[in-house]
PDB file of C-alpha atoms in Angstrom:
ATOM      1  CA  UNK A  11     -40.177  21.243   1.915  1.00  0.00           C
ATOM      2  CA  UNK A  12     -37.291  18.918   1.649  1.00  0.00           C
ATOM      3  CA  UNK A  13     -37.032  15.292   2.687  1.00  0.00           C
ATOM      4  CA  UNK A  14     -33.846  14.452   4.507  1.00  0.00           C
ATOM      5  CA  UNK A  15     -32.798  12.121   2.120  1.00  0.00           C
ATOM      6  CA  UNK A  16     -32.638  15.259  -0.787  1.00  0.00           C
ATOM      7  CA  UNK A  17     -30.926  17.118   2.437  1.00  0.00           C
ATOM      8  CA  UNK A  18     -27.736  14.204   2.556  1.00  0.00           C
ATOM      9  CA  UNK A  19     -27.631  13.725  -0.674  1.00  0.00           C
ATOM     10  CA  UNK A  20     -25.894  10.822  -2.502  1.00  0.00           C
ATOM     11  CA  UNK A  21     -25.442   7.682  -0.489  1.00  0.00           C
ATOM     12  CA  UNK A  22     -21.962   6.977  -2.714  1.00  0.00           C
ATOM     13  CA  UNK A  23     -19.166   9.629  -2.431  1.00  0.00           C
ATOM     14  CA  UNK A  24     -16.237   9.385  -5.195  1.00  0.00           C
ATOM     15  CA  UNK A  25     -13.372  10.829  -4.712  1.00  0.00           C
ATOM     16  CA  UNK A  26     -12.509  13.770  -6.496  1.00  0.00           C
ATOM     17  CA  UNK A  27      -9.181  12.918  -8.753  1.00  0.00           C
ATOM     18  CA  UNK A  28      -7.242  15.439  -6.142  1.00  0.00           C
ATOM     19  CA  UNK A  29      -8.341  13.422  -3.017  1.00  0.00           C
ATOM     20  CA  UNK A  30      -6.687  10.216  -5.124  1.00  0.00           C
ATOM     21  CA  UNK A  31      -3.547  12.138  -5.765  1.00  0.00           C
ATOM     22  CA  UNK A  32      -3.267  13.527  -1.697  1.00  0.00           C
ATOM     23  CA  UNK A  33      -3.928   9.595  -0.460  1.00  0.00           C
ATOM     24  CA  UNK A  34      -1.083   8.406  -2.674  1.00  0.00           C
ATOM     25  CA  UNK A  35       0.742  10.926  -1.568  1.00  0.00           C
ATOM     26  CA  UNK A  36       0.611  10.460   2.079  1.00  0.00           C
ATOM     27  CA  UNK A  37      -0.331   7.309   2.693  1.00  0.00           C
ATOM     28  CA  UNK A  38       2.256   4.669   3.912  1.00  0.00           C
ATOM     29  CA  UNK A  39       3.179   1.404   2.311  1.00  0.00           C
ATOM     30  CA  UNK A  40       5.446  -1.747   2.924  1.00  0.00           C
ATOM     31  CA  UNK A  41       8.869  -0.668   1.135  1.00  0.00           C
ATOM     32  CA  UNK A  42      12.416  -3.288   1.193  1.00  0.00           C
ATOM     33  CA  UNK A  43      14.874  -1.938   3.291  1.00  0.00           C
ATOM     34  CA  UNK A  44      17.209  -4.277   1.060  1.00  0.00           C
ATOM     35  CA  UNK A  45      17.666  -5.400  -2.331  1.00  0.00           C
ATOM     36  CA  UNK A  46      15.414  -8.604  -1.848  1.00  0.00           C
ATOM     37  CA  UNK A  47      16.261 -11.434  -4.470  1.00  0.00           C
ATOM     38  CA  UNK A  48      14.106 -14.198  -5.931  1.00  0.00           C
ATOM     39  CA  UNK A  49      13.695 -17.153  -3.574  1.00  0.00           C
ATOM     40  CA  UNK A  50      14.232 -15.344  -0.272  1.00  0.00           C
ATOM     41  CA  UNK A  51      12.142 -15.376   2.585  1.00  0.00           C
ATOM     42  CA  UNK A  52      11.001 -12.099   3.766  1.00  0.00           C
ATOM     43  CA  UNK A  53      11.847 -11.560   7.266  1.00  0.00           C
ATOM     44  CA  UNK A  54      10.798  -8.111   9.540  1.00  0.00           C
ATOM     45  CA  UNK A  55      14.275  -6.735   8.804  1.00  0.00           C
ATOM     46  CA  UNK A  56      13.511  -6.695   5.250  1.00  0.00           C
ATOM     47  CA  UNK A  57      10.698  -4.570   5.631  1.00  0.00           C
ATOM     48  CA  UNK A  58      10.232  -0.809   6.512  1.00  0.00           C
ATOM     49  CA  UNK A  59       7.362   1.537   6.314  1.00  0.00           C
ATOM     50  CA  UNK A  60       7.306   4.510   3.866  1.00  0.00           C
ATOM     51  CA  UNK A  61       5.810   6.519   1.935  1.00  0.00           C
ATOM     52  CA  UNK A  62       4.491   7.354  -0.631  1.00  0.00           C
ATOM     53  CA  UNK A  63       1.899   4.562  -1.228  1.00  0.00           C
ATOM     54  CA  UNK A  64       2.060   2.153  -4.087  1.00  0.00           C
ATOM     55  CA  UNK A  65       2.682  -1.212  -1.785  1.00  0.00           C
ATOM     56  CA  UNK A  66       1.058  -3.369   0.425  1.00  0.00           C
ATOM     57  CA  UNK A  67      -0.626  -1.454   3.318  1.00  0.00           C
ATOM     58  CA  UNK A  68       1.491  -1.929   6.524  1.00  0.00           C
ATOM     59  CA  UNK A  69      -1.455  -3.042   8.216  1.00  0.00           C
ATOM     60  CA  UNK A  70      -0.862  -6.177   6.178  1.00  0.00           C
ATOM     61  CA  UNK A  71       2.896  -6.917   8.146  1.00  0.00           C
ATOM     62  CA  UNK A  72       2.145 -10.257   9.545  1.00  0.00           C
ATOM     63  CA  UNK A  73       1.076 -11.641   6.401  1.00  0.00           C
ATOM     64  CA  UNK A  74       4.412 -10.414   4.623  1.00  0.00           C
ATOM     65  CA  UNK A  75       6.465 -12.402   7.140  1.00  0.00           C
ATOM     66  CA  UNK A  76       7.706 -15.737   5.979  1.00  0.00           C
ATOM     67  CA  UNK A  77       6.660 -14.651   2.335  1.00  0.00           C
ATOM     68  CA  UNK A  78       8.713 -15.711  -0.686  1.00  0.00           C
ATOM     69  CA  UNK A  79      10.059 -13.177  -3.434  1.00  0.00           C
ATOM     70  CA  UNK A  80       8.978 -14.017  -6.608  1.00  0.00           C
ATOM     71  CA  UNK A  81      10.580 -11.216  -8.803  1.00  0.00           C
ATOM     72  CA  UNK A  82      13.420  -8.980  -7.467  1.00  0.00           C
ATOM     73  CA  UNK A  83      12.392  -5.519  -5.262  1.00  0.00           C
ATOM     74  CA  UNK A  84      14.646  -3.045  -5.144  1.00  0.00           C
ATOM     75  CA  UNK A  85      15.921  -1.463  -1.802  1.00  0.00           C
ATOM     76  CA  UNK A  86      14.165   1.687  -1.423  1.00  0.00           C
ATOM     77  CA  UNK A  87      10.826   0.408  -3.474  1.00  0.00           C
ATOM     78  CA  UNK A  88       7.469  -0.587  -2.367  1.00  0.00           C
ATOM     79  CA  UNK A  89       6.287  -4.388  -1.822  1.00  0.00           C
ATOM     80  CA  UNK A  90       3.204  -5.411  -3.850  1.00  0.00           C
ATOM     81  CA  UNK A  91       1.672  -8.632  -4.006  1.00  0.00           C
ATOM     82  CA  UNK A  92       2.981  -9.249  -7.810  1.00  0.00           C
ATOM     83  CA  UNK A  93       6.442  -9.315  -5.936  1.00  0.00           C
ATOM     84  CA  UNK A  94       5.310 -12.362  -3.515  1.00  0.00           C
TER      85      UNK A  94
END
């Protein structure tokens, strides 16, 4: 007979590489509604949440606020933390 633990099998799941390609997909990040230049002060205007993913995760807002721009972001293209 089998032991539940055979029965649940691995503890660990991985992702499969078309679940990775569906969560990019879908999933929304932290995108500029502006051209943001190097310097300025990122204030909730300057944000707006999009997708695809590739950003910072909007649950991550209130840290964005106040934030400096160290390299220029595009209007239109996702925030990540190399850009703060």
């Amino acid at each position: 007979s089998l032991e539940i633990p055979e029965i649940l099998g691995q503890h660990d799941k991985l992702r499969s590489p078309q679940e990775l390609e569906t969560s990019f997909k879908f999933k929304k990040s932290l995108h500029a509604r502006r051209d943001l230049e190097i310097g300025e002060k990122i204030g909730p205007s300057d944000l707006v949440i999009k997708g695809p993913n590739g950003g910072i995760s909007p649950e991550l807002y209130d840290k964005i606020i106040g934030r400096k721009v160290v390299r220029r972001v595009q209007e239109d293209f996702p925030i990540t933390w190399d850009d703060l």
